[in-house]
Amino acid sequence: MKFDNVALVFKKDWVEISRNWQVLFPVMVVPIVFSMILPLTMLNFPSQTGALGPLQGLFSNLPGTVKALFLNFDQRQVIFYMVAVYFFAPFFLIIPLIAASVIASDSFAGEKERRTIEALLATPVSDSEMFLGKMLVAFAAAMMSTLGSFIVYISVVDTISLGLFDGMLILPNLTWLLLIFLLAPTVSLASVGLTVTISARVKGFREAQQINAILIVPILVVVFGEAWIAVILGPVTIAGLVGVFVLADLLMFLLGVRLFNREEILSKMT
Amino acid sequence: MLGIEAVGLSKTFGSLKAVEDLSLSVPDGQVLALLGPNGAGKTTTIRMLACLITPTSGTALVAGYDVLKQPALVRRSVGVLTESPSLYERLTAEENLEFFAKAYGVTDPAERRLRISHLLEILGLWERRNDRVATYSKGMRQKLAFARAILHKPPVLFLDEPTSNLDPSSARLLREEIHSMSKREGRSILLSTHRLEDVERLADRVIILRNGKLLAEGSPHEVEGRVFAGERFEVKLKAVMPEIRDRLLGVEGVKEVYVDSGAGMLNVTCESIEDVVPRVVRKLVMDGYDVLSVKEVQGSLEDAYLKLVSNDSENVRE
């Protein structure tokens, strides 16, 4: 594999995407909702009311060390801490999935719809170079979106926590750093690999998105559940999950390249 | 040297035989034109030879490389002008060419810049080089796609409808480029087109396909000769009756007679104009017809093509 060719496909797609508002819009809106609008609403509400409410279940699952920490907090601080540190954590695995899904779905399916795929397939760029280049574009956009969201989110959380905890900044902690810098990328790569594979095998962007939704939603449910458990159980569990997803990434890439067939891609050109 | 050599190429899509047992060769410096109606198998043939799809059976060498065993080397050695321009509309003309030049291995930046600027200039796109392709007319896109196909100076070119969407002067410009690449630079060119004007001006040889099968092959002149076996002349009469056909078929040397009553024209195919014209004129005058003129007719490739593709039973392959 020549990485120059991977970079070439990456750069071409990156420039194209940066000029395509239909693709950029969801990539930008989703992080704003998850990192700013939802947190501002939810973090302010319980801190005003002081009611544990639906967080009771989450509270009862927390390990003893965390519950011990809560002994020093009042009710409002406990609720804020639980929402900020635990409740929102899984959303940061959803952000890269959603952000990547639009770009990854467009990768090959969009080229088929715009009838640009034939010239690309006629080049000497190899299957794996083309596939990896397309994967990395969606992955890079997803991670930029996630990191941007993370920065905004910790700014929102810490701005509130400064007043609520007498100058204490509650984020980032080790668990969140592992979540953002290790788990989110590996989860995102697996999802991107799957979506690019789908995109290469369907006729158009919409079809790719629909199949993506059907396949990704169950994964999201699992990821959501796992993430809560992982965040609650701490860094070791996250490291274990990262290992699992690294393997999944590798398998998705190999499967995607194996299923990559120029003739089939051309036959699906509308 | 043969730039392209294919033997027994076939391609089946489900139950559809898109190309059936096609053999062809294009020596260096020659242009072979593929002619045929829509669905004849021209684009499928090009796609097989450009390693975009795999033949169901048969083999081919392109630029000396096997399309089945060395597809990456084949792709590196060919330039493909696809049926649709296949350009990135959100990129500028320069960005499009930069991308494809790098993809085809033109790694030296100075060389790349030189080739891109040269092509944009000769094709009249230099002033619009920084505009996105989305703002280009169909003709401009076609020219840019042509530039992309020849950018890396491949020894073998596959050109699918190169002059479609072009105005007459642009079409002439592209024809001159194609001619120059073939004759001066010695490249092998496979040209698929509906434009018989392109074939007559560019092609050294022509293959006529219908339903994936080869109907005729040879130089344009040979194909015409094969379809219209014999010489032809037209006779203009003051008035003509349909029964004249049977009378003239009885004249020695006359092979076929077409009667156009409305125009008062007879189209006669014969063995030798020199011998048959006097006999036919004599017969017409003796039967009371007023002969206004007699003119020799050169069979055109267009006539031959139309006759071939519209005749289901006849097969003039040689």
mmCIF file of C-alpha atoms in Angstrom, chain B residues 24 96 228:
data_model
loop_
_atom_site.group_PDB
_atom_site.id
_atom_site.type_symbol
_atom_site.label_atom_id
_atom_site.label_comp_id
_atom_site.label_asym_id
_atom_site.label_seq_id
_atom_site.Cartn_x
_atom_site.Cartn_y
_atom_site.Cartn_z
ATOM 1 C CA LEU B 24 -9.181 -7.104 -31.895
ATOM 2 C CA ASN B 96 -9.086 17.903 -10.869
ATOM 3 C CA PHE B 228 -21.483 -2.533 -51.025
#
